[in-house]
Coordinates of C-alpha atoms and ligand atoms in Angstrom, one line a residue:
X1 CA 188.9 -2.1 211.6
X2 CA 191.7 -3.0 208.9
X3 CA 195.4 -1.6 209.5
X4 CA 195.4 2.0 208.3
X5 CA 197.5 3.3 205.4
X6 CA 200.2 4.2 207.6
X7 CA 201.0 1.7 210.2
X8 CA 203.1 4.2 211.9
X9 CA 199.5 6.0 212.7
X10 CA 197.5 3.1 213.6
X11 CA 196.8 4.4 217.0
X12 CA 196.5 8.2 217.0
X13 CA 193.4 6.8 214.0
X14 CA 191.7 5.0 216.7
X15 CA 191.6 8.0 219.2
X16 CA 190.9 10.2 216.8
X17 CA 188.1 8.5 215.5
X18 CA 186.9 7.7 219.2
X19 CA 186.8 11.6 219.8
X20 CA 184.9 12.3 216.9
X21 CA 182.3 9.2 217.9
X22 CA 181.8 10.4 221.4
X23 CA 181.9 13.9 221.6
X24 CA 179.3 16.1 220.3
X25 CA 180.3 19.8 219.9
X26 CA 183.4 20.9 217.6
X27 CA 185.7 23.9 216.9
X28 CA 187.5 23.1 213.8
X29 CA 190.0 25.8 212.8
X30 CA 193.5 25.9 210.8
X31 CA 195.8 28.2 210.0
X32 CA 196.9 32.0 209.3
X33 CA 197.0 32.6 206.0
X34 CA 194.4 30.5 205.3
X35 CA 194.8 27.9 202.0
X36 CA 193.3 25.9 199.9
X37 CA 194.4 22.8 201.7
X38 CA 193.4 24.3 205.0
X39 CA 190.0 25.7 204.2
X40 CA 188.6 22.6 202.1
X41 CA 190.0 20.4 204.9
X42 CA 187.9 22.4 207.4
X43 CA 184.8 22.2 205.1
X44 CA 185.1 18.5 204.5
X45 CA 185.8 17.3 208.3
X46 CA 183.3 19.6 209.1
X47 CA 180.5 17.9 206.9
X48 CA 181.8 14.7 207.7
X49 CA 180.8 15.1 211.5
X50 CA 177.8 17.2 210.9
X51 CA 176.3 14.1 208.9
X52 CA 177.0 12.0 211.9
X53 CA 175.1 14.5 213.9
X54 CA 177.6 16.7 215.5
X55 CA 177.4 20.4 216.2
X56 CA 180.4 21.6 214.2
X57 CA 181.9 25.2 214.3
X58 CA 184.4 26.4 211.4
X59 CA 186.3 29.1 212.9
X60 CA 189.3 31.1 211.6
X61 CA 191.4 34.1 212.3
X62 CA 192.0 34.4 208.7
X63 CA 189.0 35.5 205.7
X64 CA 188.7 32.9 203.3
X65 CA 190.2 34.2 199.7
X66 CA 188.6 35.1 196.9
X67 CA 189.6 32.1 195.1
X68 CA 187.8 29.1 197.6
X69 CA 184.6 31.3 198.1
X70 CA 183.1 28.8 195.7
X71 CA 183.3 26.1 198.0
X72 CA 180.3 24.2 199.5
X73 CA 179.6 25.8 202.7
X74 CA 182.5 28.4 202.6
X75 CA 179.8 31.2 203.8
X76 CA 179.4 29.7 207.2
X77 CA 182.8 29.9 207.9
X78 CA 182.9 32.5 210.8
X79 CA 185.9 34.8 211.6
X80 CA 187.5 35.0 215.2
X81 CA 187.1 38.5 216.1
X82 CA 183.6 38.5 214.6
X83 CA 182.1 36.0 215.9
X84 CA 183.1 33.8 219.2
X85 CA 183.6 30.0 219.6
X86 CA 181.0 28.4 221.0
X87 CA 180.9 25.7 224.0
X88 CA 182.9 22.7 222.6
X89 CA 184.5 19.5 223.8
X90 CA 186.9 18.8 220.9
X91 CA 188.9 21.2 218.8
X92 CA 190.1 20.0 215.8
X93 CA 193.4 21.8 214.3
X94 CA 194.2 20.9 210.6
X95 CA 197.1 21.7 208.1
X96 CA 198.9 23.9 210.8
X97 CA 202.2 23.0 211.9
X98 CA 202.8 24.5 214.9
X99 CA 200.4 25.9 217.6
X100 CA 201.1 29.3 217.0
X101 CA 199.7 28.9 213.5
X102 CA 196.3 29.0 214.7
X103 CA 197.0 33.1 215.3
X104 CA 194.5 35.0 217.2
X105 CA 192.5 31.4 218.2
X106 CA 195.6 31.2 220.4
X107 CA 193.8 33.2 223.1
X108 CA 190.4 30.6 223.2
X109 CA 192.5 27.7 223.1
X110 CA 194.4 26.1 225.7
X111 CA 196.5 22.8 225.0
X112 CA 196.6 22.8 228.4
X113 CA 192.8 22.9 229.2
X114 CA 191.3 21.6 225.6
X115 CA 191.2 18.5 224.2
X116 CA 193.1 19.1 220.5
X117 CA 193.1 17.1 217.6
X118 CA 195.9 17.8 215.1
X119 CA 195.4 16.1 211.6
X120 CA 198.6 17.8 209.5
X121 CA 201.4 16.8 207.0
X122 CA 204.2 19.1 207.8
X123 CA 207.8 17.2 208.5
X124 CA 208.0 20.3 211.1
X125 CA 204.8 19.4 213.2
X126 CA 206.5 17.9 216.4
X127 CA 202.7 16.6 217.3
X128 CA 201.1 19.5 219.9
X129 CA 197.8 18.0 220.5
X130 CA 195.5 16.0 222.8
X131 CA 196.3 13.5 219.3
X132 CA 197.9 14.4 217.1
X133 CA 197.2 12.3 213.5
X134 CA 200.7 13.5 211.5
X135 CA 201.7 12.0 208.0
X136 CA 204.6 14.0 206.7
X137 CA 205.5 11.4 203.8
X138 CA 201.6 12.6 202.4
X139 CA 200.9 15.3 200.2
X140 CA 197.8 17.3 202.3
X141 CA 196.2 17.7 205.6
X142 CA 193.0 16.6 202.8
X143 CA 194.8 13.4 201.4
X144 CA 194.9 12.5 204.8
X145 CA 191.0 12.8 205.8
X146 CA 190.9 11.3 202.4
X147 CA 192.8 8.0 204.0
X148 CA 191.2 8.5 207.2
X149 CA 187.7 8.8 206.3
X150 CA 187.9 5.7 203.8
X151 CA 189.4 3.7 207.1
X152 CA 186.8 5.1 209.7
X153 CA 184.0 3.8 206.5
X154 CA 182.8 7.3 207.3
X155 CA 180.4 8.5 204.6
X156 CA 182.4 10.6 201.7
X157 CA 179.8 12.0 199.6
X158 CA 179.9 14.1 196.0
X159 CA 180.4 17.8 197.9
X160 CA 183.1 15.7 200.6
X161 CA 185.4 14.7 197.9
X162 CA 185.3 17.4 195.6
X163 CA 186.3 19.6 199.1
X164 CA 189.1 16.5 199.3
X165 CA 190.4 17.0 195.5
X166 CA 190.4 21.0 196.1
X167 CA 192.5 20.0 199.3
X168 CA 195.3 18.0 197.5
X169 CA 195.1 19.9 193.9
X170 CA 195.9 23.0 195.6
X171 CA 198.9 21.7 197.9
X172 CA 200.5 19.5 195.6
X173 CA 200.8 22.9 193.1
X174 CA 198.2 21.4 190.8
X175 CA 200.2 18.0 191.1
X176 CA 203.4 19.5 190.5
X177 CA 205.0 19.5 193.3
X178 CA 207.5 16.6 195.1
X179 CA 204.7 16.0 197.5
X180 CA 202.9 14.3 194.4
X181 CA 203.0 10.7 194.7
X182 CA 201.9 8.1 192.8
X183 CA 199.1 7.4 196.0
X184 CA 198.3 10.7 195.9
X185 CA 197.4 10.4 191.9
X186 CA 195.8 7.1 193.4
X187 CA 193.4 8.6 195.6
X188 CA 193.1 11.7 193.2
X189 CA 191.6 9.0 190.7
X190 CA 189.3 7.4 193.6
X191 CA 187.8 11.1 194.4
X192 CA 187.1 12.0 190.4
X193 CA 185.0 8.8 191.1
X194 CA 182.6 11.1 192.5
X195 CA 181.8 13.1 189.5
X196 CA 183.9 16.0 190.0
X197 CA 184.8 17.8 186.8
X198 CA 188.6 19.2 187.0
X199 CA 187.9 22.2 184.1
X200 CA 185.0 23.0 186.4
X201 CA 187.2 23.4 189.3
X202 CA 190.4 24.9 187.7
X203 CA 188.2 27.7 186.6
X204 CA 186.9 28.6 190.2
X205 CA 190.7 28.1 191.9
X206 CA 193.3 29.1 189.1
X207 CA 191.8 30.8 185.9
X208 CA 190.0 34.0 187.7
X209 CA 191.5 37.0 188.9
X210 CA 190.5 40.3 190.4
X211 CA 191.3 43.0 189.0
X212 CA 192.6 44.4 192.4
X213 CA 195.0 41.6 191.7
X214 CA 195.9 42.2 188.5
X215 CA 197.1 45.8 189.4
X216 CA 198.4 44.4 192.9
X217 CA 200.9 42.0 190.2
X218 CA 201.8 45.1 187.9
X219 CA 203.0 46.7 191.9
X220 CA 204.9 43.2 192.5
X221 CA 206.7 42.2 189.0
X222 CA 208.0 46.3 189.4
X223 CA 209.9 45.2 192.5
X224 CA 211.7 41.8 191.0
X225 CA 214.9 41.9 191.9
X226 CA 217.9 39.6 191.6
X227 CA 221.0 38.7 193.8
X228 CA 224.5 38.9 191.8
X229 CA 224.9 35.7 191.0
X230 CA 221.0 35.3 189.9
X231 CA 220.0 32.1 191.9
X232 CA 217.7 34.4 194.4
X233 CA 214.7 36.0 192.7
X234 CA 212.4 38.2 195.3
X235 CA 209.7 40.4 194.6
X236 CA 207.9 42.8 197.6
X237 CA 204.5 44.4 198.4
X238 CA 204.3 47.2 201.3
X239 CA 201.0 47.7 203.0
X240 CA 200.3 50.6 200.4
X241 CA 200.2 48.5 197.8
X242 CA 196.9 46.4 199.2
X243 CA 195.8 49.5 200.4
X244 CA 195.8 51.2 196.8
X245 CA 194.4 48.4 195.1
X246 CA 191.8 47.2 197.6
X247 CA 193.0 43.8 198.1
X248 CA 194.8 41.6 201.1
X249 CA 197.6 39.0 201.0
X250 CA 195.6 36.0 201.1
X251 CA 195.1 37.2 197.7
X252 CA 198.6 36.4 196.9
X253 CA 199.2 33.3 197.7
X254 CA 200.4 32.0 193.8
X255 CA 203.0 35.2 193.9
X256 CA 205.9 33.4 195.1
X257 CA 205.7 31.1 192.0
X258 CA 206.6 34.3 189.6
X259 CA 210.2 34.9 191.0
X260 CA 210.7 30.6 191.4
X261 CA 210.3 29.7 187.6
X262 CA 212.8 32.2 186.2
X263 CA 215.2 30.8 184.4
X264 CA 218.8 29.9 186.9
X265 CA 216.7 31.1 189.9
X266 CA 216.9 28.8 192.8
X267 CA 215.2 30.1 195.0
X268 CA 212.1 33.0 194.7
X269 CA 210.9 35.2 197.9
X270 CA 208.2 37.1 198.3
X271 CA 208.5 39.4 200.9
X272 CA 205.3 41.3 202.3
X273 CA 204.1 44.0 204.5
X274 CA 201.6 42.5 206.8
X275 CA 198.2 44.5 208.5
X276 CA 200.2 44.6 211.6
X277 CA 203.1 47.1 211.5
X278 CA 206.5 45.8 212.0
X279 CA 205.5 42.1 210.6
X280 CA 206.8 40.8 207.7
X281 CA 205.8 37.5 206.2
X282 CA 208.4 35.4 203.9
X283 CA 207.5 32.9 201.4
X284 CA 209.8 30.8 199.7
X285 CA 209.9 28.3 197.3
X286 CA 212.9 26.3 195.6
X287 CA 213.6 24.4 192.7
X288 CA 215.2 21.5 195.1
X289 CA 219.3 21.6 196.4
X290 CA 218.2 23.7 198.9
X291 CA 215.7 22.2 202.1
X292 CA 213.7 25.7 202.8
X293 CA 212.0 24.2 205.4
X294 CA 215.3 23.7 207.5
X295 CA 216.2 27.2 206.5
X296 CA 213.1 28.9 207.6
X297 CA 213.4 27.0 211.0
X298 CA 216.6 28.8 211.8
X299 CA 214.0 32.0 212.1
X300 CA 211.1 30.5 213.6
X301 CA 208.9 29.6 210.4
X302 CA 208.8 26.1 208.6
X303 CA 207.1 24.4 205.9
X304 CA 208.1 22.1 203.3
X305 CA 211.4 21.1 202.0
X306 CA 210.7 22.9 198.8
X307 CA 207.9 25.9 200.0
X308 CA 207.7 27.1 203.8
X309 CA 207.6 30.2 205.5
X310 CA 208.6 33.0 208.0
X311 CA 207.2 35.8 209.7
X312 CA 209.5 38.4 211.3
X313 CA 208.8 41.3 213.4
X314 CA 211.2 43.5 212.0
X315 CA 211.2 46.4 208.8
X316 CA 211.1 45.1 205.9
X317 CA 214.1 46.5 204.6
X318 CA 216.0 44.5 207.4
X319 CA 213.7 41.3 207.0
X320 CA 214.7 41.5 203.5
X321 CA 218.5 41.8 204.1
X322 CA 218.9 39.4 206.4
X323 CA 217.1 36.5 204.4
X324 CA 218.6 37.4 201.2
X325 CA 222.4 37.4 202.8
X326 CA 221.8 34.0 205.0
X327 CA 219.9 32.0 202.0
X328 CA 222.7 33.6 199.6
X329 CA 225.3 32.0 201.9
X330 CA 223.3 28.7 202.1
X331 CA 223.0 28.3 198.1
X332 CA 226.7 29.3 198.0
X333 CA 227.7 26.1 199.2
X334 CA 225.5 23.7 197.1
Ligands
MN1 MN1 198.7 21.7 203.7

């Protein structure tokens, strides 16, 4: 086999294409809060090995959203807590930074016990598997089956690469984002290739709402507020607020960009009220002088240097006071 994209990875591409060559049985999962990146990573590895003749199980503790129930095979995703894994020999995490990400599969999963392979691409991920196959200098957990696939020669088909595409469109913010690179627009232009039709796409992902979340936005752009100076936009949802609108947080995963593109704004938070009382979950996302993914750190999330997260087990009022004040204090001195 040729060198792989990344030298740095040349190894961890041989065992982890060894694994997949010798074992039989998979558990593929990623992480809470489910994404686009995430799920069409799943979907795409998972095809991948089933055309070589593996028994593959996609299992998550999260639903997939509304918005990727178009994609090929989402339906036979199963949920933990529904359904159980079955006997496997390899688990396969994708797109999740840190073990814990994995949520409720924690308790079926043993790094101990289990042989893990972790395909991500966050600067965070300190490597926590058997293998772990980490590019943070790429834009996706998909760009990088993308690169791995084409390496291994294994088969990439029409359904594989539009699941690839949905991968990196979604993570790279539609190709806005300072994860875009001029190889990602590379091996965007390899996978349209394959007869995928962008408008097609963009209609499923980005130009469909419910109208749960339509009325669920109306209860969010109510709550916009704005520190003194005006560099920190935040917006909030309590649990009421899915309750009276029927609709759950995965379904809000585009919020955070509201309170971010307002004029001066630095940084936009969304704060929210999570199913389990006394959780809070934090996104951010900046407009760059900040590195949110060292910030988030400092309370046990992570991310991105311009988008990551954190969850808190406190009120919300609190979570919300002490993110705003420490973040305020940060942008203070750039
Ligand atoms: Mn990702």
């Amino acid at each position: 086999l040729a060198q792989f994209y990344n030298p740095l990875l040349q190894k961890e591409v041989k065992k982890t294409l060894k694994l997949l060559r010798s074992k039989t049985r998979f558990l593929i999962t990623s992480h809470i809060g489910i994404d686009g990146d995430g799920l069409a990573s799943e979907l795409a590895l998972a095809r991948a090995l089933k055309k070589m003749g593996k028994k593959v199980q996609v299992l998550n503790d999260s639903g997939t959203p509304h918005a990727y129930q178009f994609l090929p095979d989402a339906q036979k995703i199963e949920r933990f807590g529904q359904v159980s894994p079955a006997p496997r020999e390899v688990t396969v995490i994708l797109d999740a930074g840190k073990f814990e990400r994995i949520g409720s599969l924690k308790d079926v999963v043993s790094l101990r016990r289990d042989t893990v392979i972790n395909i991500d691409h966050h600067r965070s991920n300190k490597g926590f598997g058997t293998v772990s196959l980490i590019d943070p200098l790429i834009s996706s957990a998909g760009e990088l089956l993308f690169e791995f696939f084409k390496w291994a020669k294994i088969e990439i088909d029409k359904t594989t690469a539009l699941l690839l595409y949905v991968a990196i469109l979604t993570d790279t913010g539609r190709f806005t984002y300072d994860n875009t690179t001029a190889r990602t627009h590379r091996n965007i232009g390899e996978l349209l290739e394959y007869g995928i039709r962008p408008e097609l796409v963009a209609n499923e992902i980005y130009r469909r709402v419910t109208h749960g979340q339509v009325e669920l936005l109306k209860h969010a752009l109510a709550t916009l507020t704005y520190t003194e100076d005006g560099r920190i936009a935040h917006i909030t949802l309590l649990r009421k607020d899915f309750d009276q609108t029927g609709t759950s947080g995965l379904e809000t995963q585009e919020f955070v960009e509201i309170p971010r593109s307002i004029d001066g704004v630095r940084v936009g938070i969304y704060f929210r009220e999570t199913l389990e009382k006394g959780t809070v979950k934090v996104s951010m996302r900046s407009n760059g002088g900040i590195d949110l993914n060292r910030f988030a750190r400092r309370f046990g999330g992570g991310g991105h240097r311009s988008a990551a997260g954190i969850t808190l087990q406190t009120k919300i009022e609190e979570a919300k006071r002490k993110i705003i004040a420490s973040l305020a204090q940060d942008i203070s001195r750039i």
